[in-house]
mmCIF file of C-alpha atoms in Angstrom:
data_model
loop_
_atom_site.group_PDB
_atom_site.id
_atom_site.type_symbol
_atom_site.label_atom_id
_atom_site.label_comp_id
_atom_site.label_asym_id
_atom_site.label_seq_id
_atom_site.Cartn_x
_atom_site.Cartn_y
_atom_site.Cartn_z
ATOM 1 C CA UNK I 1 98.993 103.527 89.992
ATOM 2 C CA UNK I 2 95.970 103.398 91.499
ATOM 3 C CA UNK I 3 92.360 103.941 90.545
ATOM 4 C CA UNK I 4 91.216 106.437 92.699
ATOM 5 C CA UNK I 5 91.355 110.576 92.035
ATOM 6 C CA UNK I 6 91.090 113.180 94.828
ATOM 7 C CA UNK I 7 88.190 115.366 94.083
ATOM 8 C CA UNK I 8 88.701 118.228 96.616
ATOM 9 C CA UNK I 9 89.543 115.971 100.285
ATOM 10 C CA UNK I 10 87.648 113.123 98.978
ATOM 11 C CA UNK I 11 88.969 110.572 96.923
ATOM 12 C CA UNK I 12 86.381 109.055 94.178
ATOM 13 C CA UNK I 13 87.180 105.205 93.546
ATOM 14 C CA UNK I 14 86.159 104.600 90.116
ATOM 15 C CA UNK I 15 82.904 101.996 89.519
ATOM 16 C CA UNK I 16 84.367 98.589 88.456
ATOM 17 C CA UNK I 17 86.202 99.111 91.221
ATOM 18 C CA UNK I 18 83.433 99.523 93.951
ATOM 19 C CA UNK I 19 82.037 96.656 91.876
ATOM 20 C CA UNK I 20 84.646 94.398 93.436
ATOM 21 C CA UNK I 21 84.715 95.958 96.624
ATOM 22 C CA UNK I 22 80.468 95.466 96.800
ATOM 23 C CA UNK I 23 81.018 91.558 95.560
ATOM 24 C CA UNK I 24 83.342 90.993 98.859
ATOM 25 C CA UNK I 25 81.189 92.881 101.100
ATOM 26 C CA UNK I 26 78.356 90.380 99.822
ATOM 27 C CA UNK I 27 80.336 87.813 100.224
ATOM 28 C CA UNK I 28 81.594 88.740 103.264
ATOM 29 C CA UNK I 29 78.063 89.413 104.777
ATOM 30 C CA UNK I 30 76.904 85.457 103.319
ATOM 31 C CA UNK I 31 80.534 83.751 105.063
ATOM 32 C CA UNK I 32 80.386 85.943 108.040
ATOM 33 C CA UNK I 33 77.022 85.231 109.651
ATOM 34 C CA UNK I 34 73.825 83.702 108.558
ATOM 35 C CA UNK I 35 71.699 85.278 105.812
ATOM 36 C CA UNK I 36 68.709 87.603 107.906
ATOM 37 C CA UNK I 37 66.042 89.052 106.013
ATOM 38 C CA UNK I 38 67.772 91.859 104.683
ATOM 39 C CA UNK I 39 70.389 90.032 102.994
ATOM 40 C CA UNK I 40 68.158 87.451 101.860
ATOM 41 C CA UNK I 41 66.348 90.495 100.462
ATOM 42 C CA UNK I 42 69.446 91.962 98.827
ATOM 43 C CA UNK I 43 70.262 88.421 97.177
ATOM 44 C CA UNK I 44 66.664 88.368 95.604
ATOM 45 C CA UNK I 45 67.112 91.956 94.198
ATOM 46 C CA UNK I 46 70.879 91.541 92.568
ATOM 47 C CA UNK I 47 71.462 92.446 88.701
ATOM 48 C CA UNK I 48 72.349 89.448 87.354
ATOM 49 C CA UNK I 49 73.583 89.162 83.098
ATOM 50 C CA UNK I 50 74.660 85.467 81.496
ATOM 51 C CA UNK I 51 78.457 85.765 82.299
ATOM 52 C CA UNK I 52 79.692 82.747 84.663
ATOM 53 C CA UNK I 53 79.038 84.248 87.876
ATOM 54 C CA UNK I 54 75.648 85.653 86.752
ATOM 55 C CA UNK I 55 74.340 82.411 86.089
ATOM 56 C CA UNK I 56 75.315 81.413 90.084
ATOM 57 C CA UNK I 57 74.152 84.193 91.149
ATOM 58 C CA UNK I 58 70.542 83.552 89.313
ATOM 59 C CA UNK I 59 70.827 79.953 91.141
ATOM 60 C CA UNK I 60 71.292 81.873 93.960
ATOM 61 C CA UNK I 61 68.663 84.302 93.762
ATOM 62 C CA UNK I 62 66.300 81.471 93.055
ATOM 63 C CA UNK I 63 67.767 79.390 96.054
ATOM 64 C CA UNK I 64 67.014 83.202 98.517
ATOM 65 C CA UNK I 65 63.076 83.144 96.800
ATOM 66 C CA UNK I 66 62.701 79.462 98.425
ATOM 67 C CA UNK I 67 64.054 79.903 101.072
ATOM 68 C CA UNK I 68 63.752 81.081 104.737
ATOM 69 C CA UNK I 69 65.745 82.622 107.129
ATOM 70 C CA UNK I 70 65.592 79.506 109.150
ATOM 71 C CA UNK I 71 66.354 77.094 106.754
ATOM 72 C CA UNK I 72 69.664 78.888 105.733
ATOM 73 C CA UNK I 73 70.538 79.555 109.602
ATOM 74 C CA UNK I 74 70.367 75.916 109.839
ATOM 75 C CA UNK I 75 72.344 75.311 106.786
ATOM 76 C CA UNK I 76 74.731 78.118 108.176
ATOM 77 C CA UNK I 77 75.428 76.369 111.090
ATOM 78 C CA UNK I 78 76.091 73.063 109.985
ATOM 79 C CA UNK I 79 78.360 74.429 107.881
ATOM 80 C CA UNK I 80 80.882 76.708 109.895
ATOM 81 C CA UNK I 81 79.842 76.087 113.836
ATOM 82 C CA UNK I 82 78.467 72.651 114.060
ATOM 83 C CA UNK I 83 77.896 71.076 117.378
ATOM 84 C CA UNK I 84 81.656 70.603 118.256
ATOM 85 C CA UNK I 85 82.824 72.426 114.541
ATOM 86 C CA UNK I 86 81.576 73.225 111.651
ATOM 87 C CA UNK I 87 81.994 71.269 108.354
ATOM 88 C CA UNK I 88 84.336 73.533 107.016
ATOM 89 C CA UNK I 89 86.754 75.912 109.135
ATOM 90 C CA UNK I 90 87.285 78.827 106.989
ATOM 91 C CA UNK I 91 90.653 80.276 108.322
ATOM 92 C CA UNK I 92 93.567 80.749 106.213
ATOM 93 C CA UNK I 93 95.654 79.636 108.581
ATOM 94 C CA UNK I 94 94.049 76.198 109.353
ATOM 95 C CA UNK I 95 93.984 76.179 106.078
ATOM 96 C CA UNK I 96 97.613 76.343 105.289
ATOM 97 C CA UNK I 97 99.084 74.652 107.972
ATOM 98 C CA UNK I 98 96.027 71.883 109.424
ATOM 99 C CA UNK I 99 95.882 74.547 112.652
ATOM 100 C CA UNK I 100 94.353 77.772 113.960
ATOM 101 C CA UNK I 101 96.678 80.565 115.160
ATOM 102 C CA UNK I 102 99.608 79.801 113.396
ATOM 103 C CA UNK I 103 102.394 81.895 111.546
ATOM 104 C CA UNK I 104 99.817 82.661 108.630
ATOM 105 C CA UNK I 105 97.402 84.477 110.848
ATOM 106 C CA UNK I 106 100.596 86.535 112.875
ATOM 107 C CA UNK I 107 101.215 87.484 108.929
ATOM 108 C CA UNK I 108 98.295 88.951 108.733
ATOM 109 C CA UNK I 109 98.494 90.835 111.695
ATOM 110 C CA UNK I 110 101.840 92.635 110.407
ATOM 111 C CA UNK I 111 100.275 93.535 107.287
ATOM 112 C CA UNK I 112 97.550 94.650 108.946
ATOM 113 C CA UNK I 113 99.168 96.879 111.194
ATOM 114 C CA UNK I 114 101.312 98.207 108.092
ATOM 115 C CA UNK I 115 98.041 99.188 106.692
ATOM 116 C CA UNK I 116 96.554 100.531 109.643
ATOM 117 C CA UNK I 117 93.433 98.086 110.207
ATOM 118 C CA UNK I 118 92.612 96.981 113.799
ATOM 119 C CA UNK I 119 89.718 94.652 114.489
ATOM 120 C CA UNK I 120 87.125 95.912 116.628
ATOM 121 C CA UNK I 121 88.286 94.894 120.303
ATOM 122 C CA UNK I 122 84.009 92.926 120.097
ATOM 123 C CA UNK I 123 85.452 90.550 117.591
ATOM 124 C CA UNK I 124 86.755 87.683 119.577
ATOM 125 C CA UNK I 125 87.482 85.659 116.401
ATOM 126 C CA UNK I 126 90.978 85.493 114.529
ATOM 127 C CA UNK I 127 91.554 87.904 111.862
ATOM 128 C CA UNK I 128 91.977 85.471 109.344
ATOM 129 C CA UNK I 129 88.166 84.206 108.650
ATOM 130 C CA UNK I 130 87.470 84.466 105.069
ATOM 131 C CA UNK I 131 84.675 86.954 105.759
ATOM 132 C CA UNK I 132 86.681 88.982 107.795
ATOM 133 C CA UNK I 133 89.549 88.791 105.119
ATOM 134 C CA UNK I 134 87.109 89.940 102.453
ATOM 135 C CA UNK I 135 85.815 92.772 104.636
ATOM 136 C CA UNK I 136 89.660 94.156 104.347
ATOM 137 C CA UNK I 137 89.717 93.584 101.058
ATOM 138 C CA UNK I 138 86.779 95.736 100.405
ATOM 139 C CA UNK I 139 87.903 98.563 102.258
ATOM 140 C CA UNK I 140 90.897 98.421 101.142
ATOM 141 C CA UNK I 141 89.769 99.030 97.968
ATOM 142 C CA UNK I 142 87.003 101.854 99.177
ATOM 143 C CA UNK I 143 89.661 103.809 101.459
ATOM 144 C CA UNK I 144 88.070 102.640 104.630
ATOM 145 C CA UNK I 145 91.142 102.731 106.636
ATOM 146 C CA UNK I 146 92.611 105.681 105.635
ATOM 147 C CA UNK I 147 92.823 105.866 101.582
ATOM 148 C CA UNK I 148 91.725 103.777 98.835
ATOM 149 C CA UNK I 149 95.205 101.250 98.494
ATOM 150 C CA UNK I 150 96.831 101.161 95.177
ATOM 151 C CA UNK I 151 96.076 98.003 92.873
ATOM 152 C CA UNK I 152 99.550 96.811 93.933
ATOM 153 C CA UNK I 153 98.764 97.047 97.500
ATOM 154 C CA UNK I 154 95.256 95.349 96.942
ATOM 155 C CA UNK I 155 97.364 92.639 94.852
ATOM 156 C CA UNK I 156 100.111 92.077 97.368
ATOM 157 C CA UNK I 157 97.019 91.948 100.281
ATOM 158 C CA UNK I 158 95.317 89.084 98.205
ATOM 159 C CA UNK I 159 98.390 87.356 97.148
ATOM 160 C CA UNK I 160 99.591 87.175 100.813
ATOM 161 C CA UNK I 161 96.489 86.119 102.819
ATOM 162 C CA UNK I 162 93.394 85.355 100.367
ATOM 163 C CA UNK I 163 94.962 83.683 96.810
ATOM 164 C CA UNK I 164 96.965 80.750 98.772
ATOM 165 C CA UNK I 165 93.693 79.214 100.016
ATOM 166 C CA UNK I 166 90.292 81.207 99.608
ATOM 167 C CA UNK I 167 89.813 79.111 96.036
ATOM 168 C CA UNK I 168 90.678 75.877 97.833
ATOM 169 C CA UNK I 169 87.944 76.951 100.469
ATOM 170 C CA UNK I 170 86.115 77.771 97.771
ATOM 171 C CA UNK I 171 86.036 74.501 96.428
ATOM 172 C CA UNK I 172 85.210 72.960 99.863
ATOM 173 C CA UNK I 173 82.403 74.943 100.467
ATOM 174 C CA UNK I 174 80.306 73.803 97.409
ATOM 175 C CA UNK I 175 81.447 70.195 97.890
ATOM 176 C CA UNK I 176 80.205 70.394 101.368
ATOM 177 C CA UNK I 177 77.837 68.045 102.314
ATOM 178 C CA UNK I 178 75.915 70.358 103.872
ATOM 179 C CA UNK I 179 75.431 73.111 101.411
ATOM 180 C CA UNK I 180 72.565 74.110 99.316
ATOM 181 C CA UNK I 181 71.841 77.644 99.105
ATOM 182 C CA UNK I 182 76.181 77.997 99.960
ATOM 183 C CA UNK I 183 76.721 75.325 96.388
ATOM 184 C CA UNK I 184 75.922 78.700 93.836
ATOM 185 C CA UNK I 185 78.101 80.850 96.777
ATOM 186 C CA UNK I 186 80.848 78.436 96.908
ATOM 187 C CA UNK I 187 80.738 78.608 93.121
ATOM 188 C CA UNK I 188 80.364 82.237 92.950
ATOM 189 C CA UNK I 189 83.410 82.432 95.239
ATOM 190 C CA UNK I 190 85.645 80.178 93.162
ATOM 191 C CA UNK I 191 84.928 82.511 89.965
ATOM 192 C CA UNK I 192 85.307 85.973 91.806
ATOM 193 C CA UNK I 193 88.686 84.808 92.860
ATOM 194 C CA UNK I 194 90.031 83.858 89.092
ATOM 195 C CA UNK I 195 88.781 87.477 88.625
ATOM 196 C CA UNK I 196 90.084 89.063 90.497
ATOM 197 C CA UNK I 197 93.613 87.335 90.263
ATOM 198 C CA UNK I 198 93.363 87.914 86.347
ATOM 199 C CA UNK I 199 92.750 91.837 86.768
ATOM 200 C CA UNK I 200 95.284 91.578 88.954
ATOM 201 C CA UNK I 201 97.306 90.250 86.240
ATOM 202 C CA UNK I 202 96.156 92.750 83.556
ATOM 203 C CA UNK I 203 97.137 95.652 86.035
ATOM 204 C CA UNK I 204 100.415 94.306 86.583
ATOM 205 C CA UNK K 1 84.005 117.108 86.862
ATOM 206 C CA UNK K 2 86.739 114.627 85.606
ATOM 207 C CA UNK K 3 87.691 111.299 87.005
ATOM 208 C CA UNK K 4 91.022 110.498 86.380
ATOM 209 C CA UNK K 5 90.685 107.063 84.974
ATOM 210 C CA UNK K 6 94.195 105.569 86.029
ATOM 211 C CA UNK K 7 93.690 102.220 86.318
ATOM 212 C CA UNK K 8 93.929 100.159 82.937
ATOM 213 C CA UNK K 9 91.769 100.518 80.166
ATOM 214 C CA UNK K 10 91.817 96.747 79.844
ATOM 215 C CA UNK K 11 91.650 96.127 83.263
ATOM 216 C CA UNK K 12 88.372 97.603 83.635
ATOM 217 C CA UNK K 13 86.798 96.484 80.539
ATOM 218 C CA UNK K 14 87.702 92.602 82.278
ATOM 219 C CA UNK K 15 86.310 93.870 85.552
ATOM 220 C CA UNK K 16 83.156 95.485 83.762
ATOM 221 C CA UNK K 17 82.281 92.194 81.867
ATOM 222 C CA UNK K 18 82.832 90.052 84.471
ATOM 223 C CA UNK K 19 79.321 89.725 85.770
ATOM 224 C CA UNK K 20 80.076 90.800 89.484
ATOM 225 C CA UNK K 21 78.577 94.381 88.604
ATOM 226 C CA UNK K 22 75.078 93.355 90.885
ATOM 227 C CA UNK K 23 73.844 96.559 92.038
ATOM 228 C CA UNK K 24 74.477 95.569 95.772
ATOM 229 C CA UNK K 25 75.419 99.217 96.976
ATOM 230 C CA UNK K 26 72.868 97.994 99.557
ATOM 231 C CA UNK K 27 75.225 96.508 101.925
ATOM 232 C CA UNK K 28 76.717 99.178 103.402
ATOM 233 C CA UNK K 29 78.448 97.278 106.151
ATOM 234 C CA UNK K 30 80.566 94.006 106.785
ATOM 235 C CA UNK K 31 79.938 91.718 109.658
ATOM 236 C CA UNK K 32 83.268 91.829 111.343
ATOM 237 C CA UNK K 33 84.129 95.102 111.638
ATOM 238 C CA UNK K 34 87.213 96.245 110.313
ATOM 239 C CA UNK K 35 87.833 99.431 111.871
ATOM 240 C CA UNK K 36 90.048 101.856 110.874
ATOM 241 C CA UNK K 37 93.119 103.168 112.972
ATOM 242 C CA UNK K 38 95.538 105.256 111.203
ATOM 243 C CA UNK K 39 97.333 106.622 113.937
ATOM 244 C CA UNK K 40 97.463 103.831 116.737
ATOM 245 C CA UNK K 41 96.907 100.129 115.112
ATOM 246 C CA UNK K 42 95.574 99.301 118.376
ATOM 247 C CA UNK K 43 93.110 101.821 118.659
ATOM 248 C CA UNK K 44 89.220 100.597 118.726
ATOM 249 C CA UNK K 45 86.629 102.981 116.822
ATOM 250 C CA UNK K 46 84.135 103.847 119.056
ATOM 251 C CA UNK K 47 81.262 103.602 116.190
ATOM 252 C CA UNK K 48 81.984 99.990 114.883
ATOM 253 C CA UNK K 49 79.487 97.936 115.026
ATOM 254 C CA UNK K 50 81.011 94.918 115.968
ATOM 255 C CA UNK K 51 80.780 91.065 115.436
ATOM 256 C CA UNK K 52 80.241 90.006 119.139
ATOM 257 C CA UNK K 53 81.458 86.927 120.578
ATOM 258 C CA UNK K 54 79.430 84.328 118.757
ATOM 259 C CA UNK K 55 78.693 80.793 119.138
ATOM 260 C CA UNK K 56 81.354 80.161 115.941
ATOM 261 C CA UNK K 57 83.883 82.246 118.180
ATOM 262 C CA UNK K 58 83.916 80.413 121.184
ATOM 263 C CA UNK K 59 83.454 77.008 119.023
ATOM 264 C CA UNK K 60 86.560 77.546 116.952
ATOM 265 C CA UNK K 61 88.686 78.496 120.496
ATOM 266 C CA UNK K 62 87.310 75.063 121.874
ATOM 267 C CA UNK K 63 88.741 73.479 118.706
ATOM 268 C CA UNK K 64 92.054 75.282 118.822
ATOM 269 C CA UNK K 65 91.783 74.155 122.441
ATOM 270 C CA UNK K 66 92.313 77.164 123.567
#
């Protein structure tokens, strides 16, 4: 069962928990848009400890301290817009079948009517950008549509739509010829996703 | 006041030593808006914020040719 207790009408999600719902916000927030000041500021100030990801993230943080919100726009753009595309194209569904649009984003929008998530009718893009994906994830997890889901429901969500091709994307990303500050995210990615599909495992 | 711990003891011991605890509480919001609809799935939230139509947007419709 789940993870989360009702204390009175509100339901309290337990911290390692709203750990992994914070680490896809943040990533979310990095893949969705480029980094502004805030962000930047938010990279500069996280906890870091000597585990795998903590020693990306400390590349990271050092990357954010060198940085400028122009030079990581830039680096943004070349990456996922481009002047006719970006480098990478971070749909699942290009990313399982070579095409936008296809029967892995209509998926999606099942599940995500099952669950009760709509987009906002001011996001013109498809449902199944990574950042977008990872956005559900975290409120799925924090009970933003609705309740907190059960670790099963979290695990079938990530199974279905984010496990088949986020590491893959993952990979891509700090490959990408582009990427500097997005090598330690790319990285940081890659590790958060054998994470999460181990606790997944330990839960099962 | 209790919590009912109900997810696995092991479980979060592997979560809590995984090194994604970061103290980012400060992002309080995603870029693309989720919103929630529990009654209609269609319904749009008046108080999302919203991920307008960017540059990306319209780029990845030109490459889907749409």
């Amino acid at each position: 069962m789940a993870t989360v207790t009702k204390v009175g009408t509100k339901v309290r999600v337990s911290e390692e928990e709203r750990f992994r719902a914070q680490f896809y916000l943040l990533l979310s927030r990095l893949l969705g848009a480029a980094a502004d000041h805030d962000l930047l500021n938010v990279i500069k100030g996280l906890e870091v400890d000597d585990t795998s990801i903590g020693q990306e993230l400390t590349r990271l943080k050092t990357l954010a301290e060198n940085t400028s919100v122009e030079v990581v726009s830039e680096e943004y753009n070349k990456l996922f817009i481009g002047v006719t595309q970006g480098e990478l194209i971070p749909f699942k569904s290009y990313y399982l079948t070579g095409f936008l649009n296809e029967k892995p984003l209509a998926e999606l929008r099942d599940d995500m009517q099952k669950l009760g998530i709509a987009k906002s009718d001011q996001v013109a893009e498809p449902e199944d950008h990574i950042a977008f994906l990872f956005e559900m994830m975290h409120g799925l997890i924090v009970g933003s549509f609705g309740r907190p889901s059960t670790i099963p429901e979290q695990n079938r969500f990530f199974e279905n739509h984010i496990a088949c091709w986020a590491p893959k994307f993952f990979e891509n990303l700090e490959m990408a010829e582009a990427a500097r500050f997005f090598v330690p995210v790319g990285r940081i990615g890659k590790l958060f996703m054998e994470v999460e599909s181990e606790a997944f495992l330990i839960a099962a | 006041m209790s919590t009912k711990k109900s997810g696995s003891p092991s479980r979060r011991d592997f979560i809590k030593t995984a090194g994604i605890g970061v103290g980012v509480a400060a992002v309080t919001s995603g870029v693309l808006s989720a919103s929630e609809a529990t009654a209609t799935p269609s319904l749009k939230n008046g108080e999302t914020t919203g991920y307008q139509e960017t540059e990306h947007v319209r780029k990845y419709y030109e490459s889907a040719q749409f």
